[in-house]
N, CA and C of each residue as an Amber inpcrd file, in Angstrom:
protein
   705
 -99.4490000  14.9450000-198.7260000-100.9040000  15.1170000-198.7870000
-101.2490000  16.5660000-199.0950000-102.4650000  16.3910000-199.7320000
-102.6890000  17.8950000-200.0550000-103.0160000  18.5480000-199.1620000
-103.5560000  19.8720000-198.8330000-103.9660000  20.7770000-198.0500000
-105.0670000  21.4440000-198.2340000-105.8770000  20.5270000-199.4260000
-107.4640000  21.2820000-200.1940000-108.4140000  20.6320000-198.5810000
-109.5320000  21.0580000-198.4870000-110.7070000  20.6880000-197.9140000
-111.4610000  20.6520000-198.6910000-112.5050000  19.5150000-198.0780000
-113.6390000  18.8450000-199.1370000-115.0000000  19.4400000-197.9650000
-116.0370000  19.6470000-198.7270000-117.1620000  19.5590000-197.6300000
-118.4870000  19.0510000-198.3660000-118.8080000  17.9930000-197.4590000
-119.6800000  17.1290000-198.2050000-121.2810000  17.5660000-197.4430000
-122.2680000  17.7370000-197.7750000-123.7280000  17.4170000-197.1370000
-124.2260000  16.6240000-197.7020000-124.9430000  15.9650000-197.1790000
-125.2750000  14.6440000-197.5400000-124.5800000  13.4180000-197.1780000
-123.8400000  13.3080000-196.4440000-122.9260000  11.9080000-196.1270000
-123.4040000  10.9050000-195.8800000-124.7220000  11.2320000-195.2560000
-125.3610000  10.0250000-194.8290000-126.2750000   9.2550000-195.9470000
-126.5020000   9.7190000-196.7580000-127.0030000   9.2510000-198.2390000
-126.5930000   8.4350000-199.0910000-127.0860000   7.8900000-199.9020000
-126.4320000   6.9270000-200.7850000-125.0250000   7.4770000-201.1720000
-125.4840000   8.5070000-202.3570000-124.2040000   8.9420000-203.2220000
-122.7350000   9.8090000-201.8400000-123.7640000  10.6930000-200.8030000
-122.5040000  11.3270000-200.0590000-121.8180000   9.9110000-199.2120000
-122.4520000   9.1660000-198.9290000-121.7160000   8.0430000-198.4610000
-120.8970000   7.5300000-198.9500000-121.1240000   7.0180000-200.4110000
-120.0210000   6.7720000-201.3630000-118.5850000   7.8230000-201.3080000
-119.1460000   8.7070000-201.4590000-118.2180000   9.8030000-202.0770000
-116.6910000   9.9810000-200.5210000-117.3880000  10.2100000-199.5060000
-116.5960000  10.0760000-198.4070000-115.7300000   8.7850000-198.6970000
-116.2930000   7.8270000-198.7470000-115.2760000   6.5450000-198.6790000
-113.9640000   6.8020000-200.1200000-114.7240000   7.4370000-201.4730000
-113.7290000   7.6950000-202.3150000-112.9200000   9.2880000-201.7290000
-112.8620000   9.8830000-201.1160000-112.2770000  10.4130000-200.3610000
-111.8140000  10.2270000-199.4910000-111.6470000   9.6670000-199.0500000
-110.6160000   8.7720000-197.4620000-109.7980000   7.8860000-198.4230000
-110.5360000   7.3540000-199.3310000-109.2480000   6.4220000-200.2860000
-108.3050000   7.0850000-200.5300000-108.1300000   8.5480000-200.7820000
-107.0810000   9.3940000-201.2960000-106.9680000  10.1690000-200.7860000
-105.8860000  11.1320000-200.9960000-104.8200000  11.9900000-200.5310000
-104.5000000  13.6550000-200.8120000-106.2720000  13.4660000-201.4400000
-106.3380000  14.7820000-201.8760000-106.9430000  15.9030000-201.0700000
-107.3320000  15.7260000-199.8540000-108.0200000  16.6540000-199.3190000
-106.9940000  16.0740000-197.6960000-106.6680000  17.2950000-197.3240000
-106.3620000  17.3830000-195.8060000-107.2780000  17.5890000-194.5590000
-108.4370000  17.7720000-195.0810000-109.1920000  17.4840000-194.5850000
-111.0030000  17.9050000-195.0310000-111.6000000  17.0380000-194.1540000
-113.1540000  16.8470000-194.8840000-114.0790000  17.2350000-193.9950000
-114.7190000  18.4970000-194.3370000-115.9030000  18.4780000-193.2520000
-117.5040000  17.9280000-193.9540000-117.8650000  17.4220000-192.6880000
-119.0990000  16.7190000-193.0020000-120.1030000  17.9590000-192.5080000
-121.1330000  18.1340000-193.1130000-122.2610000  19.0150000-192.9350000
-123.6170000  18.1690000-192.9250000-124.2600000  18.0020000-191.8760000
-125.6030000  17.3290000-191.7640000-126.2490000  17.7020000-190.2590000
-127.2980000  16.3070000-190.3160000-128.1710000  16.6490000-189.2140000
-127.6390000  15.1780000-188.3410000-126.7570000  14.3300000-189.1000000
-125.8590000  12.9620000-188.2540000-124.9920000  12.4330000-188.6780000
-124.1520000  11.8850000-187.8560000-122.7320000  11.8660000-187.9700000
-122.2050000  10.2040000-189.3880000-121.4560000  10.4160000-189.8660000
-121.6510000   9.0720000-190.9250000-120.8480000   8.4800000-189.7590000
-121.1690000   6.7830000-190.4550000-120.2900000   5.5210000-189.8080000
-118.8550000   5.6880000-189.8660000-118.5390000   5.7250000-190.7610000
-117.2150000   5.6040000-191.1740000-116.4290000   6.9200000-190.1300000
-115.4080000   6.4920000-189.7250000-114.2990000   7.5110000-188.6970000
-113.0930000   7.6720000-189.2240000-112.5250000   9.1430000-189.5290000
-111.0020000   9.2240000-190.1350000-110.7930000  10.5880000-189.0060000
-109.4960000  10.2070000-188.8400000-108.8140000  11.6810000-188.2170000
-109.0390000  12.8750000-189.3150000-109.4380000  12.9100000-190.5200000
-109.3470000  13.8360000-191.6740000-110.7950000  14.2690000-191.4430000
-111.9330000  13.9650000-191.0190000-112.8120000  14.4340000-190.7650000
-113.5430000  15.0170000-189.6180000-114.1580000  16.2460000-190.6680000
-114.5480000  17.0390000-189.3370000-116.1800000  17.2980000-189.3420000
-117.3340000  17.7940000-187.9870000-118.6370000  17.3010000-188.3960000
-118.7220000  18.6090000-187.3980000-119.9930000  19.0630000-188.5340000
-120.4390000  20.2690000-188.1630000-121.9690000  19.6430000-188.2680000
-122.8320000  18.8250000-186.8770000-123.7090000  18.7900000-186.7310000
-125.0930000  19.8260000-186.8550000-125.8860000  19.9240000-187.8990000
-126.9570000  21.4310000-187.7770000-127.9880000  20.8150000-188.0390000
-129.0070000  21.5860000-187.9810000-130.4110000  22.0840000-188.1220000
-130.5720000  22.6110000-189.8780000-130.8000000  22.1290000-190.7870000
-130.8120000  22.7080000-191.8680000-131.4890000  24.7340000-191.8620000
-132.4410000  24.3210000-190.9600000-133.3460000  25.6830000-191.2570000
-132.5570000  26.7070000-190.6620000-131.4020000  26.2930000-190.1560000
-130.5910000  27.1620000-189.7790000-129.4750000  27.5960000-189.7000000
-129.1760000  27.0490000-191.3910000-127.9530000  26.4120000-191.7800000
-127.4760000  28.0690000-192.3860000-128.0480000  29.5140000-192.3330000
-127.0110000  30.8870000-192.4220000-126.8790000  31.0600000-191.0840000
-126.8530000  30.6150000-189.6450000-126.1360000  30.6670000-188.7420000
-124.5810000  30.3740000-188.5550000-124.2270000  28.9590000-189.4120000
-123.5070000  28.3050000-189.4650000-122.3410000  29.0990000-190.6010000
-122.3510000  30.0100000-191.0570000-121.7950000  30.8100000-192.2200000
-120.4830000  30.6780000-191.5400000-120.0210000  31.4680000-190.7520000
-118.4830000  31.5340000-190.5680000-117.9170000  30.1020000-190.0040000
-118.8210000  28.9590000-190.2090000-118.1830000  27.5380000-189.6680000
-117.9070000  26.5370000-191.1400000-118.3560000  27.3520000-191.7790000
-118.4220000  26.6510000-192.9930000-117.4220000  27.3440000-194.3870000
-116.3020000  26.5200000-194.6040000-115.6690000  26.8640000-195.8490000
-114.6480000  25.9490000-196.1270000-114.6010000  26.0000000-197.6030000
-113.7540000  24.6200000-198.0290000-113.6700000  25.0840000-199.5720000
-112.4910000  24.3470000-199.9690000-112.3890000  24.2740000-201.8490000
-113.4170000  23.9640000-202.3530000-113.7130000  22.5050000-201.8890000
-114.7060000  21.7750000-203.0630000-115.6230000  21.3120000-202.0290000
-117.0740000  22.1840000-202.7980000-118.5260000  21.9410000-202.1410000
-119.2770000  20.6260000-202.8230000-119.5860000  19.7050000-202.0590000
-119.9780000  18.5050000-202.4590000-121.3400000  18.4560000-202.1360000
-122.6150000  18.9760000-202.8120000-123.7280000  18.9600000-202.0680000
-124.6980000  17.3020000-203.2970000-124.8210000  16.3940000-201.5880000
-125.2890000  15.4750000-202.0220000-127.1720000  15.3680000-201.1160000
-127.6420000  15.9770000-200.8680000-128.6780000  16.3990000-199.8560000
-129.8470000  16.2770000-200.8370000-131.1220000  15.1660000-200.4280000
-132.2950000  15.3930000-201.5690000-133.2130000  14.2420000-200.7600000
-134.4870000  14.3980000-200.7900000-135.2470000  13.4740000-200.4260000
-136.3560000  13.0160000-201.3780000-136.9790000  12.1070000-200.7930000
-138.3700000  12.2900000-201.7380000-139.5650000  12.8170000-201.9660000
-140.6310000  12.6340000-202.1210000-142.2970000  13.1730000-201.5670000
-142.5940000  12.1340000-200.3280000-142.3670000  10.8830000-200.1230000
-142.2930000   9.6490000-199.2520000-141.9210000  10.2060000-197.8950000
-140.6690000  10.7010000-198.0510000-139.9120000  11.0160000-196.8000000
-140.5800000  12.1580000-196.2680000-140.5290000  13.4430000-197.1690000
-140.9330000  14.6390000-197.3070000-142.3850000  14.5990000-196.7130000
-143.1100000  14.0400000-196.9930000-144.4360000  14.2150000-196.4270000
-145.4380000  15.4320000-197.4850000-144.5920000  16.0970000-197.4830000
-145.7550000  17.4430000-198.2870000-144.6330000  18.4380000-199.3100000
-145.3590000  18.6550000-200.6470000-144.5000000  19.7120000-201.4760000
-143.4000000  20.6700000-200.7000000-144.2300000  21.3670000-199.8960000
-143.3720000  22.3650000-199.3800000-142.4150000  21.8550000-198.3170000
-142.2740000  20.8240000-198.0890000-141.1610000  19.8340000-197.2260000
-140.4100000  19.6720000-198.5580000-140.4670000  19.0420000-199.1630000
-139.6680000  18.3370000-200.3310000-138.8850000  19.7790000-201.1410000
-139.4040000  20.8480000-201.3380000-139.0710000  22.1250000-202.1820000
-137.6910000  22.6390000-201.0290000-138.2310000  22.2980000-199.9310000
-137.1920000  23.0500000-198.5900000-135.8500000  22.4770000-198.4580000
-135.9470000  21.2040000-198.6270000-134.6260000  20.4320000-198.8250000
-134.1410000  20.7290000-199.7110000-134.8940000  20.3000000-201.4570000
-133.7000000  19.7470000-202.7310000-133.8530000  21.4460000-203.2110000
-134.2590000  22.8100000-202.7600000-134.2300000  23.7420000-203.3790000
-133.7480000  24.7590000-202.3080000-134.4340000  25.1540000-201.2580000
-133.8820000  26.3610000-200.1780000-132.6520000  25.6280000-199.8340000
-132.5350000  24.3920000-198.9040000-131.4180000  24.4270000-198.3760000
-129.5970000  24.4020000-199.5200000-130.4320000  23.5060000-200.6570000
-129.3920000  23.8840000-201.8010000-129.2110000  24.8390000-201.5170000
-130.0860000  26.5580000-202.4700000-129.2540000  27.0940000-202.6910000
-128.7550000  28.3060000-201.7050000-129.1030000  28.0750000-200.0770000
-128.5230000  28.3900000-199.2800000-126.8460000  28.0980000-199.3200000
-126.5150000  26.7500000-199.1580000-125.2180000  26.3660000-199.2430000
-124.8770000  27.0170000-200.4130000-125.0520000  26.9570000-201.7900000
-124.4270000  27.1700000-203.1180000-123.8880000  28.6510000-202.9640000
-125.1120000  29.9980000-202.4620000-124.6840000  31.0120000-201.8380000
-123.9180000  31.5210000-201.2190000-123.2770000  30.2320000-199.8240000
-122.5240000  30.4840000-199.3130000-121.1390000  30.2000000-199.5440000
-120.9280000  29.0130000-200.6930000-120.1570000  28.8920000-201.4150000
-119.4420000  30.0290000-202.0590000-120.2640000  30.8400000-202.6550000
-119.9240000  31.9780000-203.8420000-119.0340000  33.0430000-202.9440000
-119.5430000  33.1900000-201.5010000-119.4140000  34.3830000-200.6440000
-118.2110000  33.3990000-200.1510000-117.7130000  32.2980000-200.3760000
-116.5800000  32.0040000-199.5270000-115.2490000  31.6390000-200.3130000
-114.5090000  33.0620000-199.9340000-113.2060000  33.1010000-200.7380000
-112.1240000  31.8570000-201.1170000-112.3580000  30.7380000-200.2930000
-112.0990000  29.8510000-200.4770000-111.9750000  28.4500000-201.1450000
-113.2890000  28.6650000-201.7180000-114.0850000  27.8960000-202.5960000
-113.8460000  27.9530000-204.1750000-113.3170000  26.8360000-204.2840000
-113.0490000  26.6840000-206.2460000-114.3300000  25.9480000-206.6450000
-114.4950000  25.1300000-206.0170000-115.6520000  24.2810000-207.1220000
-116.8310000  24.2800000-206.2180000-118.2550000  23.7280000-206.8920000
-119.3760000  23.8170000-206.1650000-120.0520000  22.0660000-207.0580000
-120.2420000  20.7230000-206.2750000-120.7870000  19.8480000-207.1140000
-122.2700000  19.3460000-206.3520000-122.7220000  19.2230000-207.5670000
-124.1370000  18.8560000-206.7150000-124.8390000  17.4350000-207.3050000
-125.3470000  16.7860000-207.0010000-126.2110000  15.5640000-207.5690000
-127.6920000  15.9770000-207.5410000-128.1730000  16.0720000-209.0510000
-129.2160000  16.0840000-209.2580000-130.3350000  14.9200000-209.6940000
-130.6910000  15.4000000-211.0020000-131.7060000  13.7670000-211.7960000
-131.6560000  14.2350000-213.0220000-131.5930000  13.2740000-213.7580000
-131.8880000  12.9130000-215.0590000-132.6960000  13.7980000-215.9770000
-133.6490000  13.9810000-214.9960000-135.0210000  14.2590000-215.7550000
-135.0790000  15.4320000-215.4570000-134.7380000  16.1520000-214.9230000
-134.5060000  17.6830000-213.9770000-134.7890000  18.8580000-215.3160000
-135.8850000  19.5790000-214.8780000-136.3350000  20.1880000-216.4020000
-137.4530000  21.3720000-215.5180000-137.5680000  22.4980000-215.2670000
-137.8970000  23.1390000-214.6350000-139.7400000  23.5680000-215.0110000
-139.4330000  22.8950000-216.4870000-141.1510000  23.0710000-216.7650000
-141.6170000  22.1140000-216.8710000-141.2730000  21.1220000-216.4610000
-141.7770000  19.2320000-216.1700000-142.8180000  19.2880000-215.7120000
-144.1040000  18.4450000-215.9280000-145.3290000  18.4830000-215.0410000
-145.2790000  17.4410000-213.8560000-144.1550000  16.6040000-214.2030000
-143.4840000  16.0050000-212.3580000-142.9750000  16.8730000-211.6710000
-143.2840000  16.8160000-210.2700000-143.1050000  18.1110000-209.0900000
-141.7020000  17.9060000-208.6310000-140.9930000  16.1880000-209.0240000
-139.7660000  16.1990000-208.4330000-138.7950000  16.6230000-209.4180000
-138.8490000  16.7100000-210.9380000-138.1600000  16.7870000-211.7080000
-138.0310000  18.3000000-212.0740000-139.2920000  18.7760000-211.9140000
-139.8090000  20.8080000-212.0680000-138.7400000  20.8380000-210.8980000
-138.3890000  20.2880000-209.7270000-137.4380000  21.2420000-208.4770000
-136.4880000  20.7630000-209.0500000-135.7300000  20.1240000-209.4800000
-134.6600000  19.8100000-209.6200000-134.2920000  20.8500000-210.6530000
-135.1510000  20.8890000-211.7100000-134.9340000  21.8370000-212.9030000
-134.6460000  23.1180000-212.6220000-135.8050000  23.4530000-211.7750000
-135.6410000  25.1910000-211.0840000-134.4930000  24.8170000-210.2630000
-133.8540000  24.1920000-209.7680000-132.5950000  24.3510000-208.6410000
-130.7580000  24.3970000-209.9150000-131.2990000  23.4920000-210.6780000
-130.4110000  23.6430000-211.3690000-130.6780000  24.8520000-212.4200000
-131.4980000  25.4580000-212.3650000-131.2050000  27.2570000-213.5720000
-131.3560000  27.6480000-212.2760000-131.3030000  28.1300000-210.7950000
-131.2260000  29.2320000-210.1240000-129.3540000  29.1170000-209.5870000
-129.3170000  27.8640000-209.9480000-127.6510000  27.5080000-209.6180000
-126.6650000  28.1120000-210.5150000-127.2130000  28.0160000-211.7210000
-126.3320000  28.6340000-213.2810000-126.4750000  29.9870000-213.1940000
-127.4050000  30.8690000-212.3430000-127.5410000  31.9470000-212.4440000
-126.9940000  32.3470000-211.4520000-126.1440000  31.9160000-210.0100000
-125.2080000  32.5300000-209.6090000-123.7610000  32.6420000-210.2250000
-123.6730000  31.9900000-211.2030000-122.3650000  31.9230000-211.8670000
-121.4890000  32.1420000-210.9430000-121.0190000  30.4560000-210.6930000
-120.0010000  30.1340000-209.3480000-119.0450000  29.9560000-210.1540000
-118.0980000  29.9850000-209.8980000-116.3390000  29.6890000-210.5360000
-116.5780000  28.3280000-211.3720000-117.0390000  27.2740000-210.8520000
-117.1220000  26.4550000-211.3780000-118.1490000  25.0500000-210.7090000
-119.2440000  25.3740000-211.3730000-120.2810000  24.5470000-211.1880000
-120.4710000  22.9630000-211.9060000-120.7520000  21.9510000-211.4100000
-120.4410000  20.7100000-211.7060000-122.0380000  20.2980000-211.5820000
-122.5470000  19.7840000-212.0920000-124.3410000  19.0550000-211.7150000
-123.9850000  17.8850000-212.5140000-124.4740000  16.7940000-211.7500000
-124.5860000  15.5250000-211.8830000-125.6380000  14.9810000-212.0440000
-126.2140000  13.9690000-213.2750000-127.6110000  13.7360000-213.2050000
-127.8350000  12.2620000-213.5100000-127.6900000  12.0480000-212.0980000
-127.6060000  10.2010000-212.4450000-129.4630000   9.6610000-213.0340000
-129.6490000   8.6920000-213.2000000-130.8900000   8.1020000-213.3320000
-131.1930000   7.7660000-212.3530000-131.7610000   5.5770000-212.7010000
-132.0830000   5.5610000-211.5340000-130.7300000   5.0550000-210.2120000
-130.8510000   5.2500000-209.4360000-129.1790000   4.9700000-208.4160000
-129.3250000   4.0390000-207.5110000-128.4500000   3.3300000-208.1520000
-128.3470000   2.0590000-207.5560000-127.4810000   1.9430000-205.9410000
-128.1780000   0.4720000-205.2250000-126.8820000   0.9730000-204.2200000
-127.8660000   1.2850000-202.2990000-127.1740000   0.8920000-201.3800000
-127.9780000   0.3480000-200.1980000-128.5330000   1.6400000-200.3620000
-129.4930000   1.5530000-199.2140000-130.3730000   3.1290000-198.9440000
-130.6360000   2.2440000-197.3880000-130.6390000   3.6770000-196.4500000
-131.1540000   2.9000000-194.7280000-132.9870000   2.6050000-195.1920000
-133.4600000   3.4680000-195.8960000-134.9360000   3.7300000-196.1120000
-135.4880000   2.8450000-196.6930000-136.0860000   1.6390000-197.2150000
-136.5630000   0.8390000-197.8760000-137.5590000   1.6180000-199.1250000
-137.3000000   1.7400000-200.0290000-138.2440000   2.1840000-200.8590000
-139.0380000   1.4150000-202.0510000-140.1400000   0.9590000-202.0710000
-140.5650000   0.0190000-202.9220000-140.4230000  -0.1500000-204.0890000
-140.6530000   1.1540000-204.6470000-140.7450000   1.5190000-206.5050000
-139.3710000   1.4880000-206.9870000-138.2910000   1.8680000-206.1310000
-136.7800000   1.6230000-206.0940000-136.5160000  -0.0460000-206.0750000
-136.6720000  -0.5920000-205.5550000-136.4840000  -1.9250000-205.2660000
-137.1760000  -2.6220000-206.3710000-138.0920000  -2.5190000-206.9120000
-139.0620000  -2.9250000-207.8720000-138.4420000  -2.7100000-209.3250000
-137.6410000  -1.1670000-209.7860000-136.8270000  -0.8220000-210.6840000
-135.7700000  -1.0820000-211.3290000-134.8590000  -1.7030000-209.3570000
-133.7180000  -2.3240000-209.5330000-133.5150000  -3.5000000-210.0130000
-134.6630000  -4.0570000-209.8500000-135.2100000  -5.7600000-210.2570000
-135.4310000  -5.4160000-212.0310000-136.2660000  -4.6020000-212.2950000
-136.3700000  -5.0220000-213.8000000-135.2940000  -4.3060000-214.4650000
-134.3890000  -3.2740000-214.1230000-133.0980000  -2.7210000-214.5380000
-132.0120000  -3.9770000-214.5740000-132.2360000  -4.8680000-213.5370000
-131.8160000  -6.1600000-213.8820000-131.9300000  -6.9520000-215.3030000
-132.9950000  -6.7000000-215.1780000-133.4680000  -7.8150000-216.2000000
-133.3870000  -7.0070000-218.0960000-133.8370000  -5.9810000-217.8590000
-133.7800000  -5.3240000-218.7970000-132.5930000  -4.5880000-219.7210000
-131.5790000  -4.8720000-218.7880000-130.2270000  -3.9790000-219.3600000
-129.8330000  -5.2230000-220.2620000-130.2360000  -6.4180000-220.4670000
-129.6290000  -7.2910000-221.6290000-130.3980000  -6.6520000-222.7640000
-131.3660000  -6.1240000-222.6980000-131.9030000  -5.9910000-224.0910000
-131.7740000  -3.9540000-223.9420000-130.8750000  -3.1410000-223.5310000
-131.5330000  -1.9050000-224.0740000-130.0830000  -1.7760000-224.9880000
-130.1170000  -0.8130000-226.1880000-128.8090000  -0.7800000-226.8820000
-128.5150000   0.7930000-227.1640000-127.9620000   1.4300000-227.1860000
-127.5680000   2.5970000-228.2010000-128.2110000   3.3960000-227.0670000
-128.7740000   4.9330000-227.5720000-128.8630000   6.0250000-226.9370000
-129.5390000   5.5970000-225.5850000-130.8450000   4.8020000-225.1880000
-131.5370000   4.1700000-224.2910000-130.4590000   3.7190000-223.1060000
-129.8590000   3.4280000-223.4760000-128.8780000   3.6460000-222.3510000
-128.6010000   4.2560000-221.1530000-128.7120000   5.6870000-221.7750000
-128.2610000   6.4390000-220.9270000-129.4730000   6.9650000-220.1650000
-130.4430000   6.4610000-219.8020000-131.3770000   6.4570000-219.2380000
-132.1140000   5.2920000-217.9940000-130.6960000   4.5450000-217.9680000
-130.9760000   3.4610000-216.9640000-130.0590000   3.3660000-215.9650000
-130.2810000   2.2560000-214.7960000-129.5280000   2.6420000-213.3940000
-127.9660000   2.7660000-213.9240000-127.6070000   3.7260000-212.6820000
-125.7880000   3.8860000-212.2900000-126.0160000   3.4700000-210.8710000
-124.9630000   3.2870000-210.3740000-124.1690000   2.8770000-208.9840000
-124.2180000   4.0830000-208.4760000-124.3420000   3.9410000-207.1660000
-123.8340000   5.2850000-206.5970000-122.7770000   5.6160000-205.9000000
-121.9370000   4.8210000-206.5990000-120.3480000   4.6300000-206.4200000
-120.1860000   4.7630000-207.3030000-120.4100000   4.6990000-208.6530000
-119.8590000   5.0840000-209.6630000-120.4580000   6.8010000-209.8400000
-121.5050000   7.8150000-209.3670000-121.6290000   9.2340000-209.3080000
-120.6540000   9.8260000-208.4370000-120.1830000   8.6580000-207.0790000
-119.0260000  10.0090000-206.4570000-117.6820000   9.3470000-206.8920000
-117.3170000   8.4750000-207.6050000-115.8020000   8.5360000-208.2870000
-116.1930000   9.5770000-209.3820000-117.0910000   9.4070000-210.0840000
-116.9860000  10.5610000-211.1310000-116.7720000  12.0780000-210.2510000
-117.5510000  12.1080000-209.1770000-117.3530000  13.7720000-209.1360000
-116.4580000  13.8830000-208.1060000-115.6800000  13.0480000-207.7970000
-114.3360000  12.9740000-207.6430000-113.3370000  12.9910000-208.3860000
-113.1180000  12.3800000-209.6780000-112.3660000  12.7690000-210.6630000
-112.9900000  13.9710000-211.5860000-113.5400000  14.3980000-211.4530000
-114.1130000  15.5990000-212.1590000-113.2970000  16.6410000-211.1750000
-113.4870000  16.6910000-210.1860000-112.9330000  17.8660000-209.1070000
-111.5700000  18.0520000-209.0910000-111.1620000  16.8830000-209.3690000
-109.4870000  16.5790000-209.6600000-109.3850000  17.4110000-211.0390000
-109.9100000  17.4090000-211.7470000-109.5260000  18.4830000-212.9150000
-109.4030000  20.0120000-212.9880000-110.0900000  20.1580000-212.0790000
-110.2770000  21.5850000-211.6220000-110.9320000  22.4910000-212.4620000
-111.4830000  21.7440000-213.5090000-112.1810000  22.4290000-214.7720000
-113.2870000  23.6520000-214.2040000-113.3240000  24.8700000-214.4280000
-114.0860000  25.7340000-214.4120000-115.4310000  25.9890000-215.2920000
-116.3000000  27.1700000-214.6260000-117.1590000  27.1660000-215.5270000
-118.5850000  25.9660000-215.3050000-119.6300000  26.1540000-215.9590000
-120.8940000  25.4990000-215.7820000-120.8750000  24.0490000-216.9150000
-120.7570000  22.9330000-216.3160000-120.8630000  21.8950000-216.9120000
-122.2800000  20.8130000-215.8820000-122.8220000  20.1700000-217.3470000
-123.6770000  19.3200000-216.6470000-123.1320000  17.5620000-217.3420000
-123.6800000  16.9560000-216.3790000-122.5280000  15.5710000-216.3390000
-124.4120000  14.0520000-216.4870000-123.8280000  13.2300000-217.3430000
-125.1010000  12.7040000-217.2970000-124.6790000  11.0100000-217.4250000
-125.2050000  10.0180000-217.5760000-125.2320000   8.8160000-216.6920000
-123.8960000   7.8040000-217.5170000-123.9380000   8.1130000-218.6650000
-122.8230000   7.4700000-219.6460000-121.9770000   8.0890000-219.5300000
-121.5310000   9.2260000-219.1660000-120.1630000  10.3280000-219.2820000
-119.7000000   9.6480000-217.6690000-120.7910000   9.9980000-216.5620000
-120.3670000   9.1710000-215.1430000-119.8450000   7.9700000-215.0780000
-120.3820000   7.0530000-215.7600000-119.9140000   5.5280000-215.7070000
-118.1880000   5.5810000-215.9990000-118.4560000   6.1400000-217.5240000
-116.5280000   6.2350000-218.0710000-115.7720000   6.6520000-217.1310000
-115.8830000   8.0970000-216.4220000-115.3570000   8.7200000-215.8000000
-115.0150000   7.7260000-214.4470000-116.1610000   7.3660000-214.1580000
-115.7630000   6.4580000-212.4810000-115.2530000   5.4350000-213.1630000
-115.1520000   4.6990000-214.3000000-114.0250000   3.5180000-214.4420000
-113.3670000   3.9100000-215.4380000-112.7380000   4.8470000-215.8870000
-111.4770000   5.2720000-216.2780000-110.5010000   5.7800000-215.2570000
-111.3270000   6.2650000-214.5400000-110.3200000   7.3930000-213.1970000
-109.9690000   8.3700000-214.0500000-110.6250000   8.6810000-215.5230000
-109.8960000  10.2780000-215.5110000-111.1870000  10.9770000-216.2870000
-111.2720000  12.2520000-216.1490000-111.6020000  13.1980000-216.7680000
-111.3030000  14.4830000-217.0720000-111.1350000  14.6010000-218.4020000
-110.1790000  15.8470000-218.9650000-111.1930000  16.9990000-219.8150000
-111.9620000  16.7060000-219.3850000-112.9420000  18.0310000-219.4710000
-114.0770000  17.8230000-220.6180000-114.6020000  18.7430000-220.9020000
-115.6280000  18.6700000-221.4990000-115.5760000  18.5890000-223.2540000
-114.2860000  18.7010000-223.5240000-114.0670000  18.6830000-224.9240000
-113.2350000  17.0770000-225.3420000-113.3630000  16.5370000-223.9320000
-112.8930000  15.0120000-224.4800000-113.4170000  14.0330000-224.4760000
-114.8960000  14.2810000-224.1240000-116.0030000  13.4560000-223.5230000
-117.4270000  13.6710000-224.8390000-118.2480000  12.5770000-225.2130000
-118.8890000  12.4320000-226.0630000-120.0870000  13.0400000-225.4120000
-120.9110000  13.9280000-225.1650000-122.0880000  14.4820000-224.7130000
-123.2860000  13.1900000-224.8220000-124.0340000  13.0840000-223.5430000
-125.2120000  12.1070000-223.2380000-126.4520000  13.2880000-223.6440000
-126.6680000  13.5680000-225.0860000-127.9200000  14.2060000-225.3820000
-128.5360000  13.4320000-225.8690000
């Protein structure tokens, strides 16, 4: 077994939930710390849980370090209640962690799950944070930055969300008729975003790459990815 550490936030989420279980499947990390505000279901001797307080997550600095930073952490406006709730999660507490990443000698990779639509001058408020989180991320120039930008993500949630549930139904119905580029603009699994950035991490590829919903699919059912010059770009 290897001797890398994984550290995931977000576990309790769709995609970090996934991603733990494709990590306990394998043999690549000696061990996994979980970073949140509660503990996931799932129990392995390989995991370790650093219960916090987000708002007080540069306390936690010398408890926190690992190879590969797995930040899966994001809510909605629903959950969030108000802009400046929603900005505090998918933007401060990001790039708190991403920061502490850079400052931790330990650390090769940094992966994060974003959106699709993530565009920093968007006149949607969820897609403008995502945008600004992903250019304030490229501008720490981490060893090697990974952003993931699934669509819509399929796959349980504890939260019931209507417009999700409503999406998943006509993403049903609709994927017989979309063809060619349109594609890559409709649901993924969210088992198929953490095998991809699980086999992405396995490459060890350096440097700023962004990863988008057709490159994810291959990747989580091929099991391989060999970098960015072997893969057809989702523009």
């Amino acid at each position: 077994m290897s001797s890398r550490t994984a550290l995931i936030v977000g576990a309790t989420g769709l995609v970090g939930r996934e991603l733990l279980n494709v990590l306990l499947e394998n043999d690549h990390y000696s061990k996994i710390l979980i970073v949140g505000r509660s503990s996931p279901s799932v129990k392995d001797n390989r995991i370790e849980e650093l219960l916090i307080n987000f708002d007080d997550l540069a306390n936690y600095k010398d408890q926190i370090s690992a190879n590969d930073y797995y930040c899966c952490i994001g809510t909605t406006m629903e959950m969030a209640k108000s802009k400046e709730a929603f900005y505090r999660v998918d933007f401060t507490y990001t790039m708190e962690l991403a920061k502490m990443s850079k400052e931790d000698s330990m650390c090769d990779q940094f992966h994060i799950v974003s959106s699709y639509g993530a565009n920093a001058q968007s006149g949607l408020f969820y897609n403008a944070v995502k945008g600004q989180v992903e250019d304030a991320l490229k501008e720490l120039n981490l060893r090697a930055l990974h952003i993931f930008q699934p669509s819509l993500l399929l796959g349980y949630r504890k939260n019931f969300r209507l417009w999700e549930e409503l999406a998943k139904v006509a993403s049903g119905v609709l994927s017989f008729f979309i063809i060619g580029s349109r594609l890559k603009f409709w649901a993924i699994e969210g088992s198929e975003v953490a095998r991809s950035m699980f086999y992405v991490a396995l490459s060890g590829e350096t440097g700023t790459h962004v990863h988008k919903p057709l490159e994810m699919k291959r990747i989580a059912h091929t099991k391989e990815y060999k970098g960015d010059n072997s893969v057809t770009a989702d523009v």
